[in-house]
Coordinates of C-alpha atoms and ligand atoms in Angstrom, one line a residue:
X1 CA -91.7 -127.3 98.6
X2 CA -95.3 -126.2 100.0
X3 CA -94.6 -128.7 102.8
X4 CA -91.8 -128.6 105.8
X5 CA -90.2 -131.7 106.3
X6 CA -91.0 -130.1 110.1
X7 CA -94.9 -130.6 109.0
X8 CA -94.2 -133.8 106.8
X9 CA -92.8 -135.7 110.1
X10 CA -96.2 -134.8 111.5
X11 CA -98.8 -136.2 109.8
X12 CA -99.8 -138.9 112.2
X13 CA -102.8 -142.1 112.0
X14 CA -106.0 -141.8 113.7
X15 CA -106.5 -144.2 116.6
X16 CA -108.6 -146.4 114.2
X17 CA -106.0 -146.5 111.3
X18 CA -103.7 -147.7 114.2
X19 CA -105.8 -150.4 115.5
X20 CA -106.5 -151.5 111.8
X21 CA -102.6 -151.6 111.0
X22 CA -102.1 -153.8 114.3
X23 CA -104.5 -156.3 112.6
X24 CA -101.5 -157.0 109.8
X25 CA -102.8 -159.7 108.3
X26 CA -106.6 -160.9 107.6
X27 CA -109.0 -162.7 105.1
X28 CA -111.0 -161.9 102.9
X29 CA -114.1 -164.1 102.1
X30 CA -115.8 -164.0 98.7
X31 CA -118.9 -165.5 99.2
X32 CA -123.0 -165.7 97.7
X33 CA -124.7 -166.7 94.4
X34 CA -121.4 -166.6 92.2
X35 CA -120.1 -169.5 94.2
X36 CA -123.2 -171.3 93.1
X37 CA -123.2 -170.5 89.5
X38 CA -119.5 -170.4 89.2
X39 CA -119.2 -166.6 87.8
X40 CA -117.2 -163.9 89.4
X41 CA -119.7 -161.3 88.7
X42 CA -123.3 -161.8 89.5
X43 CA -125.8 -160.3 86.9
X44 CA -128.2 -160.1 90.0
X45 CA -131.3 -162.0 88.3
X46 CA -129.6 -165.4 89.9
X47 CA -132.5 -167.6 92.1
X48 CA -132.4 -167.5 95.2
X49 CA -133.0 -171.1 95.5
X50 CA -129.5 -171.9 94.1
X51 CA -127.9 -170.8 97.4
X52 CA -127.7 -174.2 99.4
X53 CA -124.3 -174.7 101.2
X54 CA -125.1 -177.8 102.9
X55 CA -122.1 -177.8 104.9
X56 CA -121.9 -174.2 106.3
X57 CA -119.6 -173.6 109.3
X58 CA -118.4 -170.7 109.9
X59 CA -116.4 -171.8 112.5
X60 CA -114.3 -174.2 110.2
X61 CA -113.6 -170.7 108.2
X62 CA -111.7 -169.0 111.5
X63 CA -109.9 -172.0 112.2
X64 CA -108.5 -172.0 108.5
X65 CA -107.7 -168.0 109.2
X66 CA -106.0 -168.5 112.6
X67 CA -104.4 -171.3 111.1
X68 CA -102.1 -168.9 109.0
X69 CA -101.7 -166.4 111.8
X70 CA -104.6 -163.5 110.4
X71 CA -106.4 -161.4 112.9
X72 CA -109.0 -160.6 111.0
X73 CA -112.0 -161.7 108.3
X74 CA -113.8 -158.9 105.8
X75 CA -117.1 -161.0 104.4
X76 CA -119.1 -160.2 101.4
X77 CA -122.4 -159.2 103.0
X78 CA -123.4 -158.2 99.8
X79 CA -121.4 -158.6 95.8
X80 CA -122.7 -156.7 92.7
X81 CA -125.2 -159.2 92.3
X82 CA -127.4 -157.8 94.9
X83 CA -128.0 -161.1 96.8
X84 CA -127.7 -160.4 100.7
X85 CA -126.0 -162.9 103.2
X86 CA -127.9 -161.4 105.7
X87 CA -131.9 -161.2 106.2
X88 CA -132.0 -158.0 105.4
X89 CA -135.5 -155.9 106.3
X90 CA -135.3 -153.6 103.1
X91 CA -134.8 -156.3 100.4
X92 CA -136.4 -159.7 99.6
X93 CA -133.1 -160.6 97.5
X94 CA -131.5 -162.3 100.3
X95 CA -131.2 -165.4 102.4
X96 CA -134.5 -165.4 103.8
X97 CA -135.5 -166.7 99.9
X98 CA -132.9 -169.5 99.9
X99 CA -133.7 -173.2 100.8
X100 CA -130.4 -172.4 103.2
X101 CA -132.0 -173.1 106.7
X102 CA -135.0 -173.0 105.5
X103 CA -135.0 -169.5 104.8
X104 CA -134.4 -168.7 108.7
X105 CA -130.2 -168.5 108.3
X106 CA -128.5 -165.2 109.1
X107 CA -125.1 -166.0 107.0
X108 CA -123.7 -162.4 108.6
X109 CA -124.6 -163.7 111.6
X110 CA -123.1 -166.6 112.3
X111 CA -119.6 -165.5 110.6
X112 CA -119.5 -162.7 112.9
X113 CA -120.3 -164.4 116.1
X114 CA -117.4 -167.0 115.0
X115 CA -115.1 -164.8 114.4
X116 CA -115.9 -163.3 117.7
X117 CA -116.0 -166.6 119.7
X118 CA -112.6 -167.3 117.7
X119 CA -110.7 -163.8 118.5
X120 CA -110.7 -162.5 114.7
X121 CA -112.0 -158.9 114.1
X122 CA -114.7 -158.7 111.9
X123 CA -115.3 -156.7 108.7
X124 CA -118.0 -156.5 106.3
X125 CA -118.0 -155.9 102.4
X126 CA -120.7 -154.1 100.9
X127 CA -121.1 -153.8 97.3
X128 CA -122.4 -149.9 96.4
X129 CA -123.0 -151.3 92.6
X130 CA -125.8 -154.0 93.0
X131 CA -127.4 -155.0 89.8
X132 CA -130.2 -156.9 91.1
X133 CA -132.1 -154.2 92.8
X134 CA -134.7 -151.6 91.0
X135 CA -133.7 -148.6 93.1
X136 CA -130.2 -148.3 91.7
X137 CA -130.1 -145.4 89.5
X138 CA -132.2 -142.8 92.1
X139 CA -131.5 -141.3 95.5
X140 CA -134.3 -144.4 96.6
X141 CA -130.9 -146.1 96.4
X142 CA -128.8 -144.5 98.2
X143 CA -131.3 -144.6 101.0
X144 CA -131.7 -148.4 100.5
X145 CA -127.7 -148.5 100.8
X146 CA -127.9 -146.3 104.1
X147 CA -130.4 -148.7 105.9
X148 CA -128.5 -151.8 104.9
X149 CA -124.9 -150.5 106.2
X150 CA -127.4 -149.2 109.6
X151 CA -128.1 -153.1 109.6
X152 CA -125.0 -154.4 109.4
X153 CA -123.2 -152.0 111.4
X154 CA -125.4 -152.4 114.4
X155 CA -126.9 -156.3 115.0
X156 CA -123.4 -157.5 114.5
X157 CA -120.9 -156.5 117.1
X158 CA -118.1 -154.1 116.5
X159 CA -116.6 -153.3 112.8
X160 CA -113.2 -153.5 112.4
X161 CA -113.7 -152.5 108.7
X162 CA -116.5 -151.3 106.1
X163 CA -114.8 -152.3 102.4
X164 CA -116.3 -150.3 99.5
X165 CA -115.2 -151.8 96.5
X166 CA -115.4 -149.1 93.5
X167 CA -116.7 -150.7 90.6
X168 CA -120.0 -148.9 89.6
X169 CA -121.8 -150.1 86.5
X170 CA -125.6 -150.4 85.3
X171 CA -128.5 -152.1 87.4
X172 CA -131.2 -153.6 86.2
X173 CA -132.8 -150.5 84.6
X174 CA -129.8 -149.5 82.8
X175 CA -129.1 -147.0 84.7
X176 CA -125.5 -145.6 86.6
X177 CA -125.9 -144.7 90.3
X178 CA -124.4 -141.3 91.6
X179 CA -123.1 -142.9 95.0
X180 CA -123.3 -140.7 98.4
X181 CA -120.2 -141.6 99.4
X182 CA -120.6 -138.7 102.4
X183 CA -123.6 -139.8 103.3
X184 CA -122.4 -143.5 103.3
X185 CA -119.5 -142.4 105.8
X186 CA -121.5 -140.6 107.9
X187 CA -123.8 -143.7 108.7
X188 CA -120.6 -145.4 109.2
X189 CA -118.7 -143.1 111.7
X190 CA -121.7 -142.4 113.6
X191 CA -122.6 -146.3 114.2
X192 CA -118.8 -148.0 114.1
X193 CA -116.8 -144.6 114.7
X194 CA -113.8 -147.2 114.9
X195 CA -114.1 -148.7 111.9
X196 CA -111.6 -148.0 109.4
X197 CA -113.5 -147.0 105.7
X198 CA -111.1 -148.9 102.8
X199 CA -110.6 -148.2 99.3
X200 CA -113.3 -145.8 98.6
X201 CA -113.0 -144.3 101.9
X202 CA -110.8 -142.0 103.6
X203 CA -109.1 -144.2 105.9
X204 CA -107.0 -147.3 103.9
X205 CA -105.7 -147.1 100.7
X206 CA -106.4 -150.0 98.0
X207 CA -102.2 -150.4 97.0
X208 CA -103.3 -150.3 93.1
X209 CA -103.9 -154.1 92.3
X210 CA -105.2 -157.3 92.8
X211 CA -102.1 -159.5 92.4
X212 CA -100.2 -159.0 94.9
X213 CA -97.5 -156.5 93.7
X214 CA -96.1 -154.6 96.5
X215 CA -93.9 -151.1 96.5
X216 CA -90.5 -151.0 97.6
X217 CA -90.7 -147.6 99.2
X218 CA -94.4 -147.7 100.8
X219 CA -95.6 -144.5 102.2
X220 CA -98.6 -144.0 104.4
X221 CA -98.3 -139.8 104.0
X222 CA -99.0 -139.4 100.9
X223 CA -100.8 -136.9 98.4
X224 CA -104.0 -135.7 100.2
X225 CA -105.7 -136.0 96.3
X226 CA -105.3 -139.6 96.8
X227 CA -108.5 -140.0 99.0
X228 CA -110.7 -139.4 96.2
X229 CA -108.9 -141.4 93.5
X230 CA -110.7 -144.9 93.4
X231 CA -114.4 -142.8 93.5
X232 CA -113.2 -140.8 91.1
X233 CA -111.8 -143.1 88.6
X234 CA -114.3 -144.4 86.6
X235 CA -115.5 -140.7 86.2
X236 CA -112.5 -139.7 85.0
X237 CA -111.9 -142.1 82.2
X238 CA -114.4 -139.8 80.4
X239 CA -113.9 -136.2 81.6
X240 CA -110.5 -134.9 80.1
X241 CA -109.6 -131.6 81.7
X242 CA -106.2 -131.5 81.2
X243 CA -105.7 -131.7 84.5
X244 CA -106.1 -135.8 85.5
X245 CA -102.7 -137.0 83.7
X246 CA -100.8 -134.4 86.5
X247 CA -102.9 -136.1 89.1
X248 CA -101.4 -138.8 91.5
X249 CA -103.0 -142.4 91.0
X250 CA -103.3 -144.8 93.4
X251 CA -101.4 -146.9 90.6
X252 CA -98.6 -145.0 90.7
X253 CA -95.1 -146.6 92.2
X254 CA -93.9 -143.7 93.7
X255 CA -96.7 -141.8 95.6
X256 CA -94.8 -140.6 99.1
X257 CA -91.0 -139.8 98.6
X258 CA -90.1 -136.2 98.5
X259 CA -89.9 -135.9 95.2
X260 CA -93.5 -137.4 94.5
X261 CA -94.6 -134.9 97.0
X262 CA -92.9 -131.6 96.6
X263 CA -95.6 -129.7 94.8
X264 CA -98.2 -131.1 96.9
X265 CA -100.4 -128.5 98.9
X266 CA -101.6 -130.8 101.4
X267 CA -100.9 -134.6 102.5
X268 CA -102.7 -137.3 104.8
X269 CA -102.0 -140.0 106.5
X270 CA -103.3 -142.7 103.9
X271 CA -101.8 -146.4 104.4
X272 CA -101.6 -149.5 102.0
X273 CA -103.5 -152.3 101.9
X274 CA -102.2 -155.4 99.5
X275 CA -105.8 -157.1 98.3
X276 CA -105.3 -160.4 96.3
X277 CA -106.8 -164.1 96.4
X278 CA -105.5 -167.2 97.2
X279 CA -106.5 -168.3 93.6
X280 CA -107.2 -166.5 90.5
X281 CA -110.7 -165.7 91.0
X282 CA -112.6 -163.9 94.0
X283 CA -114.9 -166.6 94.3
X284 CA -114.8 -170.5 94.2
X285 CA -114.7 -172.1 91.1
X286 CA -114.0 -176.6 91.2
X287 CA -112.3 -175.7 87.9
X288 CA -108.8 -173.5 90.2
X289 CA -108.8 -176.1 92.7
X290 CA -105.2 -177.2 91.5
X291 CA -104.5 -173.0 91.6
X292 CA -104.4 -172.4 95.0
X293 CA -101.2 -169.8 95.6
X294 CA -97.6 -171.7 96.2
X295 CA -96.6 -171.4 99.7
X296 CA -93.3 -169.0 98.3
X297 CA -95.7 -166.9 96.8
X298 CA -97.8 -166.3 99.5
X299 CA -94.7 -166.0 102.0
X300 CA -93.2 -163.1 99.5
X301 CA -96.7 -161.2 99.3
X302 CA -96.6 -161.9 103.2
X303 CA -93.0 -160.5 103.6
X304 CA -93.7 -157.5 101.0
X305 CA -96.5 -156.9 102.4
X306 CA -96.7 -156.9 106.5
X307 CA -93.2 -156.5 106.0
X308 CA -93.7 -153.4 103.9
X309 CA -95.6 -151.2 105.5
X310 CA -99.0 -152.4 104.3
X311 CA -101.2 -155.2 105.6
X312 CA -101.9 -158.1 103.9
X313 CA -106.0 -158.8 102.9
X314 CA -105.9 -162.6 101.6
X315 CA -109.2 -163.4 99.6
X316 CA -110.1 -167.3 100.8
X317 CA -113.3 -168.4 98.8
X318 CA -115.6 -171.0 100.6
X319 CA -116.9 -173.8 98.2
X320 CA -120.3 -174.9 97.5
X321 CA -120.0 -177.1 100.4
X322 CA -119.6 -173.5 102.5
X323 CA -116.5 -175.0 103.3
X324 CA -112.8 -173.6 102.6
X325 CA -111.5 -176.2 100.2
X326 CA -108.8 -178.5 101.9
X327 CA -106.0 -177.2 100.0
X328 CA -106.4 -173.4 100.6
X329 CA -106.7 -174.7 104.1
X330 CA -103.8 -176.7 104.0
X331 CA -101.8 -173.8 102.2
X332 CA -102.9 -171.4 104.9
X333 CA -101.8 -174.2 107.7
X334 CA -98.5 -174.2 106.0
X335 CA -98.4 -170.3 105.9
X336 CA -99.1 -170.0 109.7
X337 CA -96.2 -172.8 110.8
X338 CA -93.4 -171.0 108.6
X339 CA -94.8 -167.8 110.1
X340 CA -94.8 -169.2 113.6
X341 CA -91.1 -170.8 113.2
X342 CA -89.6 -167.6 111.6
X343 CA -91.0 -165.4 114.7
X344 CA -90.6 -167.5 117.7
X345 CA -87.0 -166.6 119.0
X346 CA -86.2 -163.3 119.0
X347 CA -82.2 -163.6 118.8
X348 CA -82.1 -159.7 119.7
X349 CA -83.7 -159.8 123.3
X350 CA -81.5 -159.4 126.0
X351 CA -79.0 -157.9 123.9
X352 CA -77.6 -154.7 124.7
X353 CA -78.1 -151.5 122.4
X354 CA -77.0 -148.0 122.1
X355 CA -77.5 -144.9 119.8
X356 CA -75.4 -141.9 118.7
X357 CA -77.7 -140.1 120.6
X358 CA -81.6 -140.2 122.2
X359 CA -83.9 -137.5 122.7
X360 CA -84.6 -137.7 126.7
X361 CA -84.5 -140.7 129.3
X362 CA -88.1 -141.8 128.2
X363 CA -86.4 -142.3 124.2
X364 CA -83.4 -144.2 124.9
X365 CA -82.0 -147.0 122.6
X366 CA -83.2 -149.7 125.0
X367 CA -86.7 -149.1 124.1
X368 CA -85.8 -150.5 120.9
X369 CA -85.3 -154.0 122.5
X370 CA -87.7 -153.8 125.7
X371 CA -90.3 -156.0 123.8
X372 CA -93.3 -153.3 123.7
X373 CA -93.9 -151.8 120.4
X374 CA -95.4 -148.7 121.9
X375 CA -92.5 -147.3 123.5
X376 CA -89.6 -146.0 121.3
X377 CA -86.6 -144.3 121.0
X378 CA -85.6 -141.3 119.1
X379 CA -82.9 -138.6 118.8
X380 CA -82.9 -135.0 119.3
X381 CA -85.8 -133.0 117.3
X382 CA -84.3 -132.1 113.9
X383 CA -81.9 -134.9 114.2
X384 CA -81.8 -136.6 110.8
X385 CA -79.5 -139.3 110.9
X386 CA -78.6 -141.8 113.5
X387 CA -76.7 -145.0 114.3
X388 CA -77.8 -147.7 116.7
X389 CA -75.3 -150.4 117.5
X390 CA -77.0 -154.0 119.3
X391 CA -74.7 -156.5 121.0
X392 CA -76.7 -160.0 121.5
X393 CA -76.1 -162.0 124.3
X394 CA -74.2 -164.5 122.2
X395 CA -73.1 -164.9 118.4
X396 CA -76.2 -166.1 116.7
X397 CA -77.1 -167.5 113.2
X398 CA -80.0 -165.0 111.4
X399 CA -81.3 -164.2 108.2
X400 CA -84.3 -161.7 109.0
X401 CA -84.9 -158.6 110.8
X402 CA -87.9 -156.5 111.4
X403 CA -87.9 -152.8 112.3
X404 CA -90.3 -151.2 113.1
X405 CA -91.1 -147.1 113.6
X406 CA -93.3 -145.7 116.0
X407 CA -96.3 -144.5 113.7
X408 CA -98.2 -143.2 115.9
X409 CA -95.6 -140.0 115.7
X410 CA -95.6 -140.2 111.9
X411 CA -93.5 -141.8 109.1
X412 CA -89.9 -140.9 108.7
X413 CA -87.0 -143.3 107.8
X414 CA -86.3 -142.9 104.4
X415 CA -83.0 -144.6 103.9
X416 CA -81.6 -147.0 106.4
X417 CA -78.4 -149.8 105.8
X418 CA -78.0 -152.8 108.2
X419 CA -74.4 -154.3 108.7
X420 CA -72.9 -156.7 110.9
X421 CA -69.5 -157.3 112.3
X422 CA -67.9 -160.2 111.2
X423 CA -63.5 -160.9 110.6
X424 CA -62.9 -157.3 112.1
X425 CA -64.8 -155.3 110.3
X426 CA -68.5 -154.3 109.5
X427 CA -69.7 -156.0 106.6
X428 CA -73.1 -154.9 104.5
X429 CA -76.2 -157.1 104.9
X430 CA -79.2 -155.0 103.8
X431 CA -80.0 -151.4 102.6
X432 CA -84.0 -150.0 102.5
X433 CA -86.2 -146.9 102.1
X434 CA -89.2 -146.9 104.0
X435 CA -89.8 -148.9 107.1
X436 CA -92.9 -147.7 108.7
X437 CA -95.3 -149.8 110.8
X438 CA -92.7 -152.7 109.7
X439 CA -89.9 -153.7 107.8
X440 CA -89.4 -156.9 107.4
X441 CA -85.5 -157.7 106.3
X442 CA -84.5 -160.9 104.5
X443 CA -81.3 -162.3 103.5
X444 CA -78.9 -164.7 103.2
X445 CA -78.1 -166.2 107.3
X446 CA -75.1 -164.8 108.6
X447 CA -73.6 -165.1 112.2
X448 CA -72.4 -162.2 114.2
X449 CA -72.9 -161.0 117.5
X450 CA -73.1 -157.2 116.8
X451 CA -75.2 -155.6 114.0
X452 CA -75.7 -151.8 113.2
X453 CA -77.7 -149.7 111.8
X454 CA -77.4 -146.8 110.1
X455 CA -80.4 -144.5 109.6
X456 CA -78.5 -142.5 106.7
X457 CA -82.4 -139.8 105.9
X458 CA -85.0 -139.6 107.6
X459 CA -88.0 -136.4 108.5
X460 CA -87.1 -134.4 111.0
X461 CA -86.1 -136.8 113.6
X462 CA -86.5 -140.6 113.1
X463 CA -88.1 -143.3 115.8
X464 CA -88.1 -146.8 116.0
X465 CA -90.0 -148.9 118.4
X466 CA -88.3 -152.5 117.4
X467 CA -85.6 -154.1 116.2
X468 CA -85.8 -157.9 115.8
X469 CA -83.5 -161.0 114.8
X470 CA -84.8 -164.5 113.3
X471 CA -83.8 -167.5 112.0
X472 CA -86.1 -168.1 109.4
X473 CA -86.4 -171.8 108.3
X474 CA -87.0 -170.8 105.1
X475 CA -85.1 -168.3 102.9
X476 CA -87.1 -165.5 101.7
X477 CA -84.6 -163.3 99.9
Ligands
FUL501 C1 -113.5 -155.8 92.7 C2 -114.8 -156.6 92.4 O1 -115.3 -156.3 91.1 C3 -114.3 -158.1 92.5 O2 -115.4 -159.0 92.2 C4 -113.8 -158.3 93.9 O3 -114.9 -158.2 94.9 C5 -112.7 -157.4 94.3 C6 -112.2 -157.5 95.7 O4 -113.1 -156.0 94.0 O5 -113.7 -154.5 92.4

C-alpha cells in the first residue's frame, strides 16, 4: 500500500468543499434559446429574437426550489449554443439582442438577486464549448471565456459554484478548442476564492451519470488521477497508450475502498455530486410535460443521494412562459412536505448515549446527540472499531436514521451495522459501508427504545457528529 491508513484518515475538505456539501440539495436550471426551439443542444446560429419569455419571474423559480427544501440554484449563464443570459460586454450573442425587455433584461441578474432575496446560494453554469462564437478554436477564446467568467463572478454577488460541463466539440469554424482549464481556475479563485469548481474542476466530482444512479459505498478520498478525468476524457477516446484502461474513471463503481486505492501514489479529497433532471431532457420541451419524475423516484435519488454522501443537483427547466411548469412545481412541493414530515421529530434527542470508549472529554458520545453537527465524538487515535449504545426517552416507532461523520477530520467508517433491542435481545436492522457527510438509513418501522451501533472498520479512528431517528410517513426501503 503506498498510502497509511494513518495518512488515508487524513485527507480532509477545504473550507469551500465544506460549505458546498452543507448546501445538500439544489437546482439546476436549464435555460436560453433551446427552450425556444425545443432542442437540447443549441447549434449557436439560433435568433436572438426567438428568446421572449413573457412571463419571466425569477422569483416564482426560488419559491418552486425552497418549496422542495434545496439551498441552492446553478443557472445556465451560457449553453453550447453560445447565447448569453446575461448582457455580456464581449459578445453581441446575448440578451441585449432579444425582444426580452426590450433588449435592457439582465436574465443573470435578476435570478441571482432572487435567489439572494430568497436565501438560495447561487451558482452559475458556463458552457467552455460554445458553437456560436468565431473565436472558438484560438487562444482569442480562451481570453473571451476569461472575461465572461470575470463578468459573472464579479456583478453578481458571491458564487457558491462555477459548473464546467465537459463536452467540447466544433464551433462554427470547425474547429476544436484546447481549453485553459488553469487559466479558467485561476480567474475563478482569485474572484470567488469560495466557490467550489465542479466536474471539470478540482473541487466536486460529477458521480459518472445523468440518471440518477448512486454508489453504495461513496467515497470523497479518492484516487488523486480522478481530478483530471472528465478534461481528459474526450482526449482519451483517441490516444491509446496502454496506460488509460489501468486508469480510474469517474464511471467506475468502486473508486475509494481500500482495495480501489491500494496502488495509488497519492489521493484527494474529491466528493460526489448526483446531476440528473426532473424530466428526460435538460431543457423544456411541451412534448415531457406528462414525464416529470414520480415522487418515489425523486425520494430514492434524494435518499441515495444526500443520504449517500453526495449532494443532490436536480435539473428544473423553465418553460417558454419562463415559468417552472406546474407539475415540476407541484412535484417539488410534494418532495419538500415528505422531506419536511420525515425530519421534523427527531425521536433520538434527549436520549442518552454512550460509547466503548471516547477520545478526551471534548469527544464524548453525547456529542453525537447534542444537536450541532460540528461537534463529534470519537475514540482513541488508532481505535478502529467502536460501539455506541442510545437509550431514547421513551419506546418510539422509527424507520430511518441518519448518521453522519465529522468530515471536516476526514472520511473513515467503512463498515457499520445498526441493531435494536426488542423481546430480549438485539435484533439486526441495517448494515452499510460508507457514511460520510450523511447516511441516510431506511427500513422497515420498528419500535424499540434502545438501538446500537456497531462501527465494525473504520481508518484509523472513526467520528461521528449525528445520530438521528425518524418516522418517515413514507417507506423508502
Ligand atoms: C451535458 C450537456 O451537454 C447537457 O446539455 C447538460 O447541460 C448537462 C448538464 O451536461 O454535458
Amino acid at each position: 500500500m503506498s498510502v497509511s491508513i494513518k495518512s488515508l484518515a487524513q485527507v480532509v475538505p477545504s473550507p469551500r468543499q465544506l460549505a458546498w456539501q452543507e448546501l445538500e440539495f439544489y437546482s439546476f436550471i436549464h435555460f436560453g434559446v433551446n427552450t425556444f426551439t425545443d432542442k437540447e443542444w443549441g447549434l449557436g446560429d439560433e435568433d436572438p429574437a426567438i428568446f421572449n419569455p413573457t412571463e419571466f419571474d425569477a422569483k416564482q423559480w426560488v419559491d418552486v426550489c425552497k418549496s422542495a427544501g434545496m439551498k441552492g440554484l446553478i443557472l445556465t449563464c451560457k449553453h453550447h449554443d453560445g447565447f448569453c443570459l446575461w448582457p455580456s460586454a464581449f459578445t453581441e450573442y446575448s440578451v441585449k439582442q432579444s425582444p426580452w425587455k426590450d433588449g435592457k433584461g439582465d436574465m443573470v441578474k435578476e435570478v441571482a438577486d432572487a435567489c439572494r432575496e430568497g436565501g438560495l446560494a447561487f451558482g452559475v453554469y458556463l458552457s467552455p464549448w460554445d458553437r456560436h462564437d468565431k473565436r472558438y478554436g484560438s487562444s482569442l477564446y480562451n481570453d473571451y471565456l476569461k472575461d465572461q467568467l470575470r463578468e459573472l463572478l464579479t456583478g453578481y454577488g458571491d458564487i457558491f459554484c462555477v459548473w464546467f460541463d465537459g463536452a467540447c466539440g466544433e464551433g462554427p469554424n470547425g474547429m476544436k478548442q484546447v481549453y485553459d482549464w488553469d487559466g479558467y481556475y485561476e480567474v475563478v479563485r482569485e474572484l470567488q476564492p469560495g466557490a467550489v469548481i465542479s466536474v471539470c474542476g478540482p473541487d466536486v466530482r460529477w458521480c459518472g451519470n445523468e440518471a440518477g444512479h448512486t454508489r453504495d459505498s461513496e467515497w470523497s478520498v479518492v484516487p488523486e488521477e480522478l481530478l483530471d478525468c472528465e478534461k481528459i476524457q474526450e482526449a482519451s477516446q483517441h490516444v491509446d497508450d496502454g496506460e488509460f484502461s489501468k486508469r480510474a474513471n469517474s464511471r467506475d463503481e468502486n473508486l475509494g475502498s481500500r482495495e480501489a486505492i491500494k496502488n495509488k501514489p497519492s489521493l484527494t479529497w474529491y466528493p460526489a455530486e448526483v446531476n440528473t433532471s426532473i424530466r428526460p431532457g435538460w431543457f423544456y420541451h411541451a412534448s415531457e410535460d406528462d414525464q416529470v419524475r414520480s415522487l418515489e423516484k425523486l425520494l430514492d435519488i434524494y435518499y441515495k443521494s444526500v443520504g449517500g454522501n453526495s449532494t443532490f443537483l436536480l435539473n428544473l427547466p423553465p418553460d417558454k412562459r419562463g415559468l417552472i411548469h406546474e407539475n415540476d412545481a407541484r412535484r417539488m412541493e410534494e418532495l419538500g412536505s415528505i422531506l419536511r414530515a420525515t425530519f421534523q421529530d427527531n425521536l433520538a434527542s434527549g436520549g442518552r448515549v454512550t460509547a466503548s470508549e471516547s477520545l478526551d472529554e471534548q469527544h464524548e458520545a453525547e456529542r453525537i446527540l447534542d444537536g450541532d453537527q460540528h461537534t463529534y465524538w470519537s475514540p482513541k487515535e488508532g481505535t478502529e472499531r467502536a460501539v455506541i449504545e442510545i437509550e431514547l426517552l421513551e419506546e418510539s416507532t422509527f424507520n430511518t436514521i441518519v448518521l453522519q461523520e465529522h468530515i471536516a477530520t476526514g472520511q473513515r467508517i467503512e463498515k457499520l451495522n445498526i441493531e435494536y433491542w426488542a423481546n430480549g435481545a438485539w435484533n439486526k436492522l441495517y448494515e452499510c459501508t460508507v457514511v460520510g457527510y450523511k447516511r441516510i438509513c431506511s427500513f422497515p418501522p420498528v419500535k424499540a427504545k434502545q438501538v446500537r451501533l456497531t462501527i465494525a472498520e473504520s481508518r484509523w479512528c472513526p467520528t461521528l457528529s449525528a445520530v438521528e431517528l425518524y418516522l418517515s410517513p413514507q417507506n423508502n426501503e
